[in-house]
mmCIF file of C-alpha atoms in Angstrom:
data_model
loop_
_atom_site.group_PDB
_atom_site.id
_atom_site.type_symbol
_atom_site.label_atom_id
_atom_site.label_comp_id
_atom_site.label_asym_id
_atom_site.label_seq_id
_atom_site.Cartn_x
_atom_site.Cartn_y
_atom_site.Cartn_z
ATOM 1 C CA UNK A 1 -18.105 -5.274 0.953
ATOM 2 C CA UNK A 2 -14.684 -6.555 2.703
ATOM 3 C CA UNK A 3 -13.080 -3.976 5.077
ATOM 4 C CA UNK A 4 -9.993 -3.929 6.974
ATOM 5 C CA UNK A 5 -9.711 -1.839 10.072
ATOM 6 C CA UNK A 6 -6.837 -0.598 11.831
ATOM 7 C CA UNK A 7 -6.575 0.946 15.513
ATOM 8 C CA UNK A 8 -5.601 3.331 16.558
ATOM 9 C CA UNK A 9 -5.500 5.814 13.500
ATOM 10 C CA UNK A 10 -3.159 7.815 15.448
ATOM 11 C CA UNK A 11 -1.000 7.172 18.414
ATOM 12 C CA UNK A 12 1.671 9.207 20.170
ATOM 13 C CA UNK A 13 3.951 7.275 22.676
ATOM 14 C CA UNK A 14 7.018 8.160 24.950
ATOM 15 C CA UNK A 15 10.399 6.776 23.646
ATOM 16 C CA UNK A 16 11.210 3.491 25.236
ATOM 17 C CA UNK A 17 7.646 2.344 25.702
ATOM 18 C CA UNK A 18 5.638 -0.149 23.562
ATOM 19 C CA UNK A 19 2.853 0.307 21.369
ATOM 20 C CA UNK A 20 0.378 -2.054 19.759
ATOM 21 C CA UNK A 21 -1.353 -1.437 16.417
ATOM 22 C CA UNK A 22 -4.429 -3.842 15.563
ATOM 23 C CA UNK A 23 -5.430 -5.020 12.076
ATOM 24 C CA UNK A 24 -8.892 -6.571 11.739
ATOM 25 C CA UNK A 25 -10.634 -8.207 9.035
ATOM 26 C CA UNK A 26 -14.241 -7.122 9.718
ATOM 27 C CA UNK A 27 -16.314 -9.506 7.329
ATOM 28 C CA UNK A 28 -13.764 -12.101 6.176
ATOM 29 C CA UNK A 29 -11.220 -14.448 7.600
ATOM 30 C CA UNK A 30 -7.510 -13.783 6.587
ATOM 31 C CA UNK A 31 -5.023 -16.446 7.259
ATOM 32 C CA UNK A 32 -2.358 -14.092 5.855
ATOM 33 C CA UNK A 33 -2.091 -10.359 6.643
ATOM 34 C CA UNK A 34 0.856 -8.000 5.803
ATOM 35 C CA UNK A 35 2.232 -5.080 7.443
ATOM 36 C CA UNK A 36 3.868 -2.199 5.439
ATOM 37 C CA UNK A 37 5.660 0.668 6.797
ATOM 38 C CA UNK A 38 6.010 4.216 5.272
ATOM 39 C CA UNK A 39 8.551 6.877 6.262
ATOM 40 C CA UNK A 40 7.826 10.423 5.398
ATOM 41 C CA UNK A 41 8.273 11.228 1.745
ATOM 42 C CA UNK A 42 8.933 7.558 1.086
ATOM 43 C CA UNK A 43 6.880 4.607 -0.430
ATOM 44 C CA UNK A 44 5.425 1.935 1.393
ATOM 45 C CA UNK A 45 7.753 -0.892 2.453
ATOM 46 C CA UNK A 46 6.894 -4.461 3.410
ATOM 47 C CA UNK A 47 7.817 -5.262 6.887
ATOM 48 C CA UNK A 48 6.410 -8.546 7.437
ATOM 49 C CA UNK A 49 3.754 -11.271 6.613
ATOM 50 C CA UNK A 50 1.563 -12.161 9.648
ATOM 51 C CA UNK A 51 0.508 -15.757 9.582
ATOM 52 C CA UNK A 52 -2.553 -17.224 11.525
ATOM 53 C CA UNK A 53 -1.363 -19.801 13.974
ATOM 54 C CA UNK A 54 2.506 -19.429 12.972
ATOM 55 C CA UNK A 55 5.280 -17.168 13.267
ATOM 56 C CA UNK A 56 5.415 -14.081 11.188
ATOM 57 C CA UNK A 57 8.142 -13.875 8.064
ATOM 58 C CA UNK A 58 10.053 -10.778 8.346
ATOM 59 C CA UNK A 59 11.649 -9.082 5.533
ATOM 60 C CA UNK A 60 15.219 -8.445 5.253
ATOM 61 C CA UNK A 61 16.419 -5.808 7.436
ATOM 62 C CA UNK A 62 13.250 -5.659 9.771
ATOM 63 C CA UNK A 63 14.054 -6.532 13.493
ATOM 64 C CA UNK A 64 11.691 -9.057 14.499
ATOM 65 C CA UNK A 65 12.311 -8.648 18.104
ATOM 66 C CA UNK A 66 11.537 -5.003 17.859
ATOM 67 C CA UNK A 67 8.324 -5.529 15.684
ATOM 68 C CA UNK A 68 6.332 -8.250 17.198
ATOM 69 C CA UNK A 69 3.625 -9.628 15.280
ATOM 70 C CA UNK A 70 0.933 -11.710 16.549
ATOM 71 C CA UNK A 71 -1.804 -13.215 14.441
ATOM 72 C CA UNK A 72 -4.102 -14.377 17.095
ATOM 73 C CA UNK A 73 -7.110 -15.294 14.919
ATOM 74 C CA UNK A 74 -8.543 -15.367 11.602
ATOM 75 C CA UNK A 75 -9.583 -11.747 11.985
ATOM 76 C CA UNK A 76 -7.005 -10.204 13.972
ATOM 77 C CA UNK A 77 -3.336 -9.448 13.286
ATOM 78 C CA UNK A 78 -1.424 -7.094 15.693
ATOM 79 C CA UNK A 79 1.877 -5.338 15.427
ATOM 80 C CA UNK A 80 3.624 -4.228 18.514
ATOM 81 C CA UNK A 81 6.577 -1.692 18.353
ATOM 82 C CA UNK A 82 8.647 -2.672 21.420
ATOM 83 C CA UNK A 83 11.063 0.104 23.278
ATOM 84 C CA UNK A 84 9.910 2.433 20.607
ATOM 85 C CA UNK A 85 12.171 5.287 19.475
ATOM 86 C CA UNK A 86 11.871 8.361 17.398
ATOM 87 C CA UNK A 87 13.131 6.734 14.222
ATOM 88 C CA UNK A 88 10.357 4.384 14.573
ATOM 89 C CA UNK A 89 7.841 7.337 13.925
ATOM 90 C CA UNK A 90 6.073 6.162 10.745
ATOM 91 C CA UNK A 91 2.788 5.271 9.016
ATOM 92 C CA UNK A 92 2.186 1.638 9.524
ATOM 93 C CA UNK A 93 -0.672 -0.066 7.457
ATOM 94 C CA UNK A 94 -1.788 -3.537 7.083
ATOM 95 C CA UNK A 95 -3.452 -5.465 4.285
ATOM 96 C CA UNK A 96 -5.406 -8.393 4.022
ATOM 97 C CA UNK A 97 -6.394 -10.465 0.936
ATOM 98 C CA UNK A 98 -9.743 -12.189 0.438
ATOM 99 C CA UNK A 99 -10.300 -15.622 -0.871
ATOM 100 C CA UNK A 100 -10.252 -14.162 -4.141
ATOM 101 C CA UNK A 101 -6.946 -12.430 -3.677
ATOM 102 C CA UNK A 102 -8.572 -9.014 -3.665
ATOM 103 C CA UNK A 103 -6.399 -7.276 -1.500
ATOM 104 C CA UNK A 104 -7.758 -4.625 1.310
ATOM 105 C CA UNK A 105 -5.886 -2.081 2.975
ATOM 106 C CA UNK A 106 -6.570 -0.823 6.331
ATOM 107 C CA UNK A 107 -6.614 2.978 7.080
ATOM 108 C CA UNK A 108 -3.319 2.940 8.389
ATOM 109 C CA UNK A 109 -1.757 4.161 11.766
ATOM 110 C CA UNK A 110 0.359 7.244 12.431
ATOM 111 C CA UNK A 111 2.782 6.412 15.065
ATOM 112 C CA UNK A 112 4.951 9.360 16.751
ATOM 113 C CA UNK A 113 7.153 8.689 19.236
ATOM 114 C CA UNK A 114 8.477 11.427 21.361
ATOM 115 C CA UNK B 1 11.305 -10.506 -8.186
ATOM 116 C CA UNK B 2 8.694 -8.058 -8.769
ATOM 117 C CA UNK B 3 9.220 -4.462 -8.766
ATOM 118 C CA UNK B 4 7.621 -1.273 -10.231
ATOM 119 C CA UNK B 5 9.215 1.846 -11.413
ATOM 120 C CA UNK B 6 7.350 5.205 -11.073
ATOM 121 C CA UNK B 7 8.828 7.848 -13.576
ATOM 122 C CA UNK B 8 8.553 11.415 -12.127
ATOM 123 C CA UNK B 9 8.362 11.719 -8.301
ATOM 124 C CA UNK B 10 6.535 14.997 -9.025
ATOM 125 C CA UNK B 11 3.993 15.722 -11.651
ATOM 126 C CA UNK B 12 2.121 19.157 -12.160
ATOM 127 C CA UNK B 13 -0.708 19.856 -14.651
ATOM 128 C CA UNK B 14 -3.181 22.445 -14.784
ATOM 129 C CA UNK B 15 -6.827 22.141 -13.841
ATOM 130 C CA UNK B 16 -8.552 20.619 -16.798
ATOM 131 C CA UNK B 17 -5.572 19.156 -18.566
ATOM 132 C CA UNK B 18 -4.615 15.516 -19.186
ATOM 133 C CA UNK B 19 -2.989 13.582 -16.303
ATOM 134 C CA UNK B 20 -0.364 10.947 -17.045
ATOM 135 C CA UNK B 21 1.359 9.006 -14.476
ATOM 136 C CA UNK B 22 3.848 6.508 -15.673
ATOM 137 C CA UNK B 23 4.443 3.111 -14.316
ATOM 138 C CA UNK B 24 6.720 0.404 -15.578
ATOM 139 C CA UNK B 25 6.523 -3.090 -14.036
ATOM 140 C CA UNK B 26 9.100 -6.093 -13.756
ATOM 141 C CA UNK B 27 7.997 -9.485 -13.061
ATOM 142 C CA UNK B 28 9.057 -12.932 -14.038
ATOM 143 C CA UNK B 29 5.387 -14.056 -14.222
ATOM 144 C CA UNK B 30 2.233 -12.403 -15.381
ATOM 145 C CA UNK B 31 1.379 -9.892 -12.656
ATOM 146 C CA UNK B 32 -1.522 -8.145 -11.046
ATOM 147 C CA UNK B 33 -1.200 -4.313 -11.187
ATOM 148 C CA UNK B 34 -2.695 -1.488 -9.063
ATOM 149 C CA UNK B 35 -2.730 2.163 -8.550
ATOM 150 C CA UNK B 36 -3.503 3.776 -5.261
ATOM 151 C CA UNK B 37 -3.921 7.116 -4.415
ATOM 152 C CA UNK B 38 -2.920 8.581 -0.984
ATOM 153 C CA UNK B 39 -4.423 11.917 -0.029
ATOM 154 C CA UNK B 40 -2.483 13.737 2.867
ATOM 155 C CA UNK B 41 -2.532 12.189 6.300
ATOM 156 C CA UNK B 42 -4.729 9.212 5.184
ATOM 157 C CA UNK B 43 -4.588 5.697 4.167
ATOM 158 C CA UNK B 44 -4.483 4.130 0.687
ATOM 159 C CA UNK B 45 -7.292 3.929 -1.675
ATOM 160 C CA UNK B 46 -7.387 1.720 -4.383
ATOM 161 C CA UNK B 47 -8.070 3.548 -7.855
ATOM 162 C CA UNK B 48 -8.070 0.475 -10.037
ATOM 163 C CA UNK B 49 -6.381 -2.902 -10.776
ATOM 164 C CA UNK B 50 -5.266 -5.126 -13.544
ATOM 165 C CA UNK B 51 -6.041 -8.944 -12.942
ATOM 166 C CA UNK B 52 -5.129 -10.339 -16.442
ATOM 167 C CA UNK B 53 -8.662 -9.386 -17.986
ATOM 168 C CA UNK B 54 -9.135 -6.560 -20.028
ATOM 169 C CA UNK B 55 -6.003 -4.610 -20.730
ATOM 170 C CA UNK B 56 -7.864 -1.146 -20.345
ATOM 171 C CA UNK B 57 -8.666 -0.738 -16.765
ATOM 172 C CA UNK B 58 -11.262 1.913 -15.564
ATOM 173 C CA UNK B 59 -11.352 2.836 -12.101
ATOM 174 C CA UNK B 60 -12.838 5.590 -9.601
ATOM 175 C CA UNK B 61 -12.813 9.081 -10.190
ATOM 176 C CA UNK B 62 -12.594 9.038 -14.126
ATOM 177 C CA UNK B 63 -9.049 7.351 -13.844
ATOM 178 C CA UNK B 64 -8.075 4.488 -16.155
ATOM 179 C CA UNK B 65 -4.750 2.403 -17.002
ATOM 180 C CA UNK B 66 -3.670 0.384 -19.854
ATOM 181 C CA UNK B 67 -1.683 -2.843 -19.347
ATOM 182 C CA UNK B 68 0.771 -2.998 -22.189
ATOM 183 C CA UNK B 69 2.569 -6.141 -21.875
ATOM 184 C CA UNK B 70 5.319 -5.293 -24.863
ATOM 185 C CA UNK B 71 6.186 -2.162 -23.123
ATOM 186 C CA UNK B 72 5.819 -3.446 -19.523
ATOM 187 C CA UNK B 73 3.958 -0.565 -18.434
ATOM 188 C CA UNK B 74 0.647 0.272 -16.518
ATOM 189 C CA UNK B 75 0.288 4.134 -17.033
ATOM 190 C CA UNK B 76 -2.475 5.868 -15.424
ATOM 191 C CA UNK B 77 -4.370 8.654 -17.144
ATOM 192 C CA UNK B 78 -7.287 11.058 -16.631
ATOM 193 C CA UNK B 79 -8.805 13.203 -19.290
ATOM 194 C CA UNK B 80 -9.091 16.140 -17.171
ATOM 195 C CA UNK B 81 -7.531 16.910 -13.915
ATOM 196 C CA UNK B 82 -9.541 18.215 -11.000
ATOM 197 C CA UNK B 83 -8.285 20.221 -8.019
ATOM 198 C CA UNK B 84 -9.256 17.400 -6.017
ATOM 199 C CA UNK B 85 -7.157 15.000 -7.584
ATOM 200 C CA UNK B 86 -4.087 16.431 -5.993
ATOM 201 C CA UNK B 87 -2.464 13.352 -3.898
ATOM 202 C CA UNK B 88 0.233 10.944 -4.124
ATOM 203 C CA UNK B 89 -0.315 8.274 -6.399
ATOM 204 C CA UNK B 90 1.372 4.598 -6.079
ATOM 205 C CA UNK B 91 1.698 1.964 -8.745
ATOM 206 C CA UNK B 92 2.073 -1.638 -7.169
ATOM 207 C CA UNK B 93 2.642 -5.161 -8.577
ATOM 208 C CA UNK B 94 1.965 -8.235 -6.994
ATOM 209 C CA UNK B 95 2.457 -11.683 -8.924
ATOM 210 C CA UNK B 96 2.173 -15.573 -8.374
ATOM 211 C CA UNK B 97 5.586 -15.751 -6.485
ATOM 212 C CA UNK B 98 3.927 -14.058 -3.657
ATOM 213 C CA UNK B 99 0.637 -15.645 -4.128
ATOM 214 C CA UNK B 100 -0.859 -12.537 -5.539
ATOM 215 C CA UNK B 101 -0.848 -11.313 -2.138
ATOM 216 C CA UNK B 102 2.362 -9.668 -1.356
ATOM 217 C CA UNK B 103 2.180 -6.136 -2.988
ATOM 218 C CA UNK B 104 5.471 -4.167 -4.002
ATOM 219 C CA UNK B 105 4.813 -0.326 -4.166
ATOM 220 C CA UNK B 106 6.648 2.096 -6.466
ATOM 221 C CA UNK B 107 8.161 5.032 -5.029
ATOM 222 C CA UNK B 108 5.184 7.234 -5.634
ATOM 223 C CA UNK B 109 4.375 10.265 -7.728
ATOM 224 C CA UNK B 110 3.031 13.329 -6.088
ATOM 225 C CA UNK B 111 0.326 14.971 -8.566
ATOM 226 C CA UNK B 112 0.018 18.878 -8.209
ATOM 227 C CA UNK B 113 -3.020 20.393 -9.913
ATOM 228 C CA UNK B 114 -2.423 24.171 -10.699
ATOM 229 C CA UNK B 115 -5.743 26.494 -10.661
#
């Protein structure tokens, strides 16, 4: 069946550096993908909608210059956390809908900024 | 705008007892409704989903949920809790306004199963 894969699953980076998280649809094409963030003991909040071939759409309160999203192909979206700070430490997860609007989530990526 | 409300951030049940996790939704158009489970330090796993077909939806691991339009509810149940059911459960909604693709999650309910 359809699978969405995220990489890396776990990443630790130093404060001030940038880190890239990949979201791939493995056996289907996704013109749209979604990025969510989950802070400890909180729910998942939609950050942005990634659109293949065009700019991402960010939710209110999400800094587009800090969270760079690139939907480079029909199977790959990347989220780059730029100049990461400890408060960016979170669980980031992507989703991709199939043609029938079945939504598949990636495994998620745990980011720790030290 | 779509939203879901999960009643009870923590629910404790004894092993073998009924599990009932409550979810109420708000949507101006017919919604799709989901229940996801998240085990500690893991990603999301879809338990079940309602997409306007049968109102009683059966999912994995013995869970089921019933869509009740009159009550705007989509409560999750399991007849007999197992220790392995201990996890966090999220109710979620999507609707036509987001192309049925943009999912809004509830705040989650952490289920504790007592031996």
